[in-house]
XYZ file of C-alpha atoms in Angstrom:
370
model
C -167.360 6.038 61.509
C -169.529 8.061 58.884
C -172.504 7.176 57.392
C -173.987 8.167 53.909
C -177.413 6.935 52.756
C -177.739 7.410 48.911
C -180.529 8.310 47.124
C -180.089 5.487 43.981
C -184.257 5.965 43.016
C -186.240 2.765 44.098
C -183.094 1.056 45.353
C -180.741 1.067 48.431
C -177.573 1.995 49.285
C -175.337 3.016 52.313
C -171.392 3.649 52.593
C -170.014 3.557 55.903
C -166.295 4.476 56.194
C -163.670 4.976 58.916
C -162.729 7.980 60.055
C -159.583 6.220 61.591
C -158.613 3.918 59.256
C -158.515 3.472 55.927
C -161.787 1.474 55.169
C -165.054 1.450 53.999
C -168.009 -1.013 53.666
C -170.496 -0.778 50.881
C -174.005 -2.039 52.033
C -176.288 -2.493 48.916
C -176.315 -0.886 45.559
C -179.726 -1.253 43.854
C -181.228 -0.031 40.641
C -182.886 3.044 39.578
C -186.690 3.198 39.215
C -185.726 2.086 35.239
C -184.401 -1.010 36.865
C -180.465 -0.319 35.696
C -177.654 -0.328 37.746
C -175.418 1.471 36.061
C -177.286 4.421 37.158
C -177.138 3.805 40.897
C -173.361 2.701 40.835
C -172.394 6.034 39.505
C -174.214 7.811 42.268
C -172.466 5.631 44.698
C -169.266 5.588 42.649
C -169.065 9.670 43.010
C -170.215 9.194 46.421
C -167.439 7.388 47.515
C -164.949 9.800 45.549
C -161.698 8.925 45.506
C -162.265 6.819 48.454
C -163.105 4.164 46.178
C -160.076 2.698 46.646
C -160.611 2.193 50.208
C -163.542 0.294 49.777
C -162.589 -3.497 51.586
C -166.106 -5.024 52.155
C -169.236 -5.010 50.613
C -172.580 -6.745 51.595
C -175.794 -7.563 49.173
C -178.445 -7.929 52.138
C -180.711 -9.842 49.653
C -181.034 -10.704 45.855
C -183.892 -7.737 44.808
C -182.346 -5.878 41.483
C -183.140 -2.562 44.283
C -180.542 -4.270 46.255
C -177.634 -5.510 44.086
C -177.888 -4.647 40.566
C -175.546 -1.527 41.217
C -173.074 -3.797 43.059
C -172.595 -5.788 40.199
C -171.566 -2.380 37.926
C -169.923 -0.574 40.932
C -166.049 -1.940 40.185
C -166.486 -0.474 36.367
C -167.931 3.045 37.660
C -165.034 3.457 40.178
C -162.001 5.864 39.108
C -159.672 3.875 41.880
C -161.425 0.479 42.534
C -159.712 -1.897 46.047
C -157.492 -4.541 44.986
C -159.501 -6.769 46.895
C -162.884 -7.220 48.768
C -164.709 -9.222 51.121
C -168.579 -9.839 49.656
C -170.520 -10.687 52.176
C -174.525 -11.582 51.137
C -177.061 -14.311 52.758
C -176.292 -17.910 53.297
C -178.106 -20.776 50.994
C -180.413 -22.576 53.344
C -180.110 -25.993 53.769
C -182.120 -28.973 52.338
C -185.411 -28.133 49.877
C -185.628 -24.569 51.454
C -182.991 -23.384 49.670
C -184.918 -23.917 46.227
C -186.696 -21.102 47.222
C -183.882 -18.537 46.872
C -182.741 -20.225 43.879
C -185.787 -19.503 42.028
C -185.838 -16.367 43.141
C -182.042 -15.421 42.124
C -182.941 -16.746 39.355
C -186.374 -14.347 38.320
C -184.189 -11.152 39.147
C -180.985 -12.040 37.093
C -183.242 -12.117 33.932
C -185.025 -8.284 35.902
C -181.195 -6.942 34.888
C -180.549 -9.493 31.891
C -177.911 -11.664 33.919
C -176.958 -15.307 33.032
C -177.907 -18.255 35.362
C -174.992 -18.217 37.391
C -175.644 -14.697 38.970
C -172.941 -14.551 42.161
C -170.317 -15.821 40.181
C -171.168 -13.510 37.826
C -171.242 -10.150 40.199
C -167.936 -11.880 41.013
C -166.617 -11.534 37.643
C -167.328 -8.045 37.143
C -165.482 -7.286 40.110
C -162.316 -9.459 39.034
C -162.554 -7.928 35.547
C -161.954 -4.522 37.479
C -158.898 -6.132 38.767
C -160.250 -6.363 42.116
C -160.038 -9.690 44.222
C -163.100 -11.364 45.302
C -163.341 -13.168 48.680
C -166.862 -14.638 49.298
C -168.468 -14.780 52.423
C -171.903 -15.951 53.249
C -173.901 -14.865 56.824
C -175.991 -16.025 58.524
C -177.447 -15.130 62.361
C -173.884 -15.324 64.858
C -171.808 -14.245 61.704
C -169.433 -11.281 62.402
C -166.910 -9.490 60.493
C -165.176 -5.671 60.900
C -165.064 -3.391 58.257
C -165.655 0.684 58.420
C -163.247 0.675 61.485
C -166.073 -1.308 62.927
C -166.995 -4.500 64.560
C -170.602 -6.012 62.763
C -172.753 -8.824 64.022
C -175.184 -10.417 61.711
C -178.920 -10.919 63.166
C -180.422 -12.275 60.467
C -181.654 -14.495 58.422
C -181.193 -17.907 60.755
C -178.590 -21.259 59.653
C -182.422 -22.830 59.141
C -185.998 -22.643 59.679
C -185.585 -23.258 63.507
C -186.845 -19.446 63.904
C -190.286 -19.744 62.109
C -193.335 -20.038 63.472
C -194.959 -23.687 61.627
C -197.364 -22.040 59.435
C -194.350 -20.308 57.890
C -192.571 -23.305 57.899
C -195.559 -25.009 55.948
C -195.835 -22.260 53.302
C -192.527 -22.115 52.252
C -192.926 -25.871 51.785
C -195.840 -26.034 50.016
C -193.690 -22.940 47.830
C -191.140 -25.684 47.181
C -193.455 -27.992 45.747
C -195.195 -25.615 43.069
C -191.145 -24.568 42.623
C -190.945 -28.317 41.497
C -194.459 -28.851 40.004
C -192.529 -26.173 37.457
C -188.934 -27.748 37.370
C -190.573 -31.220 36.242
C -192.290 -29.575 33.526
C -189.885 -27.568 32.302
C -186.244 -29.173 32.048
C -184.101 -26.071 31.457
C -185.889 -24.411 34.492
C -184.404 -27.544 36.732
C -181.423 -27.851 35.426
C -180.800 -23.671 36.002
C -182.560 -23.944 39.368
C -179.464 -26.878 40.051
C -176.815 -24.662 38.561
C -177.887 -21.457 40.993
C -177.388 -23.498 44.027
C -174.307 -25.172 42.764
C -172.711 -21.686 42.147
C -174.209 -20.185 45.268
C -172.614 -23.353 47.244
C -169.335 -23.819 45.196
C -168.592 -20.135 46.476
C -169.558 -20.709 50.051
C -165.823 -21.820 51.734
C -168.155 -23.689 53.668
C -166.917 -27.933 53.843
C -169.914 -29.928 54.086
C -169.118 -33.289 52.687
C -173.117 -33.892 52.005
C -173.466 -30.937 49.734
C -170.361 -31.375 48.175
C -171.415 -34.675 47.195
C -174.726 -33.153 45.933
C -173.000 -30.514 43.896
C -169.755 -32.533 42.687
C -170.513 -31.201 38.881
C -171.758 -28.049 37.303
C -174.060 -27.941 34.280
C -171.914 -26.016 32.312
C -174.241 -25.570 28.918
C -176.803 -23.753 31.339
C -174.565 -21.627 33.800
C -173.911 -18.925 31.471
C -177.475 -19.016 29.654
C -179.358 -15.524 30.071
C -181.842 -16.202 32.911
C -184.829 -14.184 30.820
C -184.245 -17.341 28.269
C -184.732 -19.725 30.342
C -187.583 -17.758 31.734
C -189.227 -17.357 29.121
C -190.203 -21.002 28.741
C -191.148 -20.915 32.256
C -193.619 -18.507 31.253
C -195.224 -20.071 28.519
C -195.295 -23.510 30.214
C -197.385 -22.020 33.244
C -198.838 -19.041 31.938
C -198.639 -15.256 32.371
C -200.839 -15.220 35.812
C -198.888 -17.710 37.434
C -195.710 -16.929 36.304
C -196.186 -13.369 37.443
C -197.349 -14.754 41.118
C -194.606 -17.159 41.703
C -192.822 -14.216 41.054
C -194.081 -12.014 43.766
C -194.538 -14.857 46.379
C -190.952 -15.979 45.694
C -189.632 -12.363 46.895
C -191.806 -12.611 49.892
C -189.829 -15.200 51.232
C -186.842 -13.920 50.251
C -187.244 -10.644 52.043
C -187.994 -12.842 55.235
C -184.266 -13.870 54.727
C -182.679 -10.174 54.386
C -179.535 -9.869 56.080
C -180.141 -7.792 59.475
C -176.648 -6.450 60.805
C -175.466 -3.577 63.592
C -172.708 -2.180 65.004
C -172.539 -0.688 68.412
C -174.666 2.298 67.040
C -175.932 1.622 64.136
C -178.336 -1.073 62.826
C -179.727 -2.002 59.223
C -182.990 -4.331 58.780
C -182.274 -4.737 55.026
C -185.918 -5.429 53.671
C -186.584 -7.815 56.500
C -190.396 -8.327 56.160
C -193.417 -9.162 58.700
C -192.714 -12.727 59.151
C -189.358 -12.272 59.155
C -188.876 -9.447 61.450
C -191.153 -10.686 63.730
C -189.347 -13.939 63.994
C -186.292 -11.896 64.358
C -187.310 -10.049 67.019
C -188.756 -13.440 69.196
C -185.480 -15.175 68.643
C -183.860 -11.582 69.721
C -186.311 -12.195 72.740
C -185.655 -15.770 73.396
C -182.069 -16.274 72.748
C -178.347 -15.089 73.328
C -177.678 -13.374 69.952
C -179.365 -9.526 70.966
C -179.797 -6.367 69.131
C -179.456 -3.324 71.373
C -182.330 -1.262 73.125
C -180.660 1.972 71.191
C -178.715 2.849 68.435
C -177.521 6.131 66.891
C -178.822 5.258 63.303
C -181.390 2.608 62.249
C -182.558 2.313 58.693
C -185.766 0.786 58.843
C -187.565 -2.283 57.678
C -188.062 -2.487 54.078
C -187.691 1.141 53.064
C -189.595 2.381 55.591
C -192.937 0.585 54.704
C -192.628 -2.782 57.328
C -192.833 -2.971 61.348
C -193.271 -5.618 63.076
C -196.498 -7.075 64.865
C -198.159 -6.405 68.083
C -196.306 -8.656 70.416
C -193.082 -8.176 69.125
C -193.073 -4.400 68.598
C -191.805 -3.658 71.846
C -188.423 -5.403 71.189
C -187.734 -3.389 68.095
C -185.032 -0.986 69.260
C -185.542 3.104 69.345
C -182.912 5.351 67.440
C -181.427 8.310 69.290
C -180.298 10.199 65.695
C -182.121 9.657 62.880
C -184.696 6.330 61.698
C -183.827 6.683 57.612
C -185.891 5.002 54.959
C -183.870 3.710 52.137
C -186.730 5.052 49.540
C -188.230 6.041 46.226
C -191.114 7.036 44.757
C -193.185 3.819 45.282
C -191.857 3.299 48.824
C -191.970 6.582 50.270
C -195.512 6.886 49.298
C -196.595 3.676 50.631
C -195.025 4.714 53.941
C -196.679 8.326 54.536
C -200.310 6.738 53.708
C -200.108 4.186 56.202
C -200.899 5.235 59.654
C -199.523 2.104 61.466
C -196.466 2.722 59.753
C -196.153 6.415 60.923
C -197.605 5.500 64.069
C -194.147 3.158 64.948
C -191.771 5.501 63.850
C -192.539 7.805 66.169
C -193.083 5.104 68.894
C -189.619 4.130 67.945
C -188.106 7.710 68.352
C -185.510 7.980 70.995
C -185.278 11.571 71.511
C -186.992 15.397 71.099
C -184.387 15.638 68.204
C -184.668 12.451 66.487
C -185.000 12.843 62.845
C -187.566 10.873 60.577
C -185.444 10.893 57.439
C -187.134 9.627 53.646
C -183.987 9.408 51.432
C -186.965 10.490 48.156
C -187.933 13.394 49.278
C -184.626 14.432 51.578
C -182.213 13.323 49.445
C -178.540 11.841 50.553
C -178.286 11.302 54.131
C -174.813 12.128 55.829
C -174.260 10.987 59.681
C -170.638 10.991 61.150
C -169.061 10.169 64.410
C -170.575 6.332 64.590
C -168.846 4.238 66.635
């Protein structure tokens, strides 16, 4: 299997491909520093070559614009797009929780000037290529192959099982301002409804209680640009506290980034503190493991996260290269912090074992991944 890391600006992006068969997985496409994906699928899109065709699975490991805003403009930017793919992104969680990622998918649709209904949306683009769409939600025990590979999903849990209590409590007490908004503003509850309705309705997952719960779309809102309905949102709560939900919203969703490996290669997404750390105790505690080693590892939130004191020690070592999906803002924020330089070299698994910044070294190519 090879390996190239992209250099997209702010955003990530990896294409793994078989060197066997004829298959390769996209993992993230995320805007430039200007926030456009259109930018960042070209540079994929010439990446891949005419190996675009081959291209059978790809996986959003969270909803940040630096994550997915290429994927939805990848399909037009291909000269020979698959006629069909497996998406693969992270699960909706169950019960109130889940109005957390709503919100969230909702605040970067309007980043990139999306509608409401955001998955279906990167769904259509893809279809409008000509290319078929199978969706697939993960969660931690999910696997699929793609890339001539076999790939187990780590993260982000089925529920909040994993999380310490005072996590637990936070993201409720993050539900209830989420609500405090949605009864104030009733275009912002009916969109919040209509995100989790699409992200369920495309789910293939039969749950008789949530089908129940989302028997009928609101189809006035679903294709209403999210920056409109924003906008009210904003001017019902006010510029300070619109702008914090914001950023305490995509905390919690980068506690639920998709974590995934092969037998040599593993990918933390932007799997934050809380999240990594409860990763790595449920890594500790249960049957689902990541492996001591791997070939490649591209670290924790472009480089800038690792994990806390007690659980540092089951964060695995990389025999090849660590690479930080990076730009500007990210690299930087890495090289100043000493605790952050101080793990990756604790995490190094060998004299040659390459520290690799994707800003300032530019596309990363690996090969001969099993």
């Amino acid at each position: 299997m090879d390996l190239r890391v992209l250099n997209v600006g702010d955003g990530a992006c990896a294409v793994l491909s078989s060197d066997t068969e004829y298959s390769a997985l996209v993992v993230d496409c995320g805007a430039t520093s200007r926030g456009r994906g259109e930018e960042s699928a070209k540079v994929a899109a010439e990446a891949v070559g005419a190996r675009g065709h081959a291209i059978d699975s790809v996986l959003i490991t969270h909803f940040d614009a630096d994550h997915w805003a290429g994927i939805a403009e990848l399909p037009r930017a291909l000269s020979f797009p698959p006629p069909r793919i497996k998406l693969y992104y992270p699960h909706l969680l169950p019960r109130e929780p889940r109005k957390v990622q709503a919100a969230h998918l909702l605040f970067q649709s309007a980043l990139v000037g999306g509608p409401v209904a955001l998955i279906s949306d990167i769904i259509h683009k893809w279809e409008s290529a000509g290319v078929h769409v199978d969706p697939h939600p993960v969660w931690r025990g999910s696997t699929f192959a793609a890339a001539g590979a076999d790939w187990t999903v780590h993260w982000p849990p089925r529920d909040l099982g994993d999380f310490e209590n005072i996590t637990v409590t936070n993201l409720r007490e993050l539900v209830k301002k989420i609500d405090s908004v949605a009864d104030r503003d009733d275009n912002f509850r009916r969109a919040l409804d209509e995100v989790q309705h699409d992200w369920y309705r495309q789910s293939q997952i039969q749950d008789p209680e949530e089908e129940e719960r989302f028997h009928e779309r609101d189809s006035d809102i679903a294709e209403m640009p999210a920056a409109t309905v924003l906008e009210s949102v904003k001017q019902e709560v006010g510029s300070e506290e619109f702008v914090a939900l914001a950023d305490e919203l995509r905390k919690y969703t980068n506690m639920l980034s998709v974590v995934h490996t092969s037998k040599t290669f593993a990918n933390f997404g932007d799997c934050e503190k809380t999240g990594l750390n409860a990763l790595l105790r449920a890594h500790r505690d249960g049957p689902l493991r990541l492996e001591p080693v791997y070939d490649i590892i591209l670290a924790p939130h472009h480089g800038t996260q690792i994990p806390g004191v007690r659980t540092s020690r089951y964060f695995p070592t990389a025999m090849r290269a660590i690479v930080n999906q990076n730009g500007e803002s990210h690299c930087y924020k890495g090289l100043v912090d000493p605790e952050v330089q101080h793990f990756r070299v604790a995490r190094l698994g060998g004299r040659h074992t390459e520290i690799v910044d994707i800003f300032l070294n530019g596309h990363f190519y690996a090969s001969g991944l099993r």
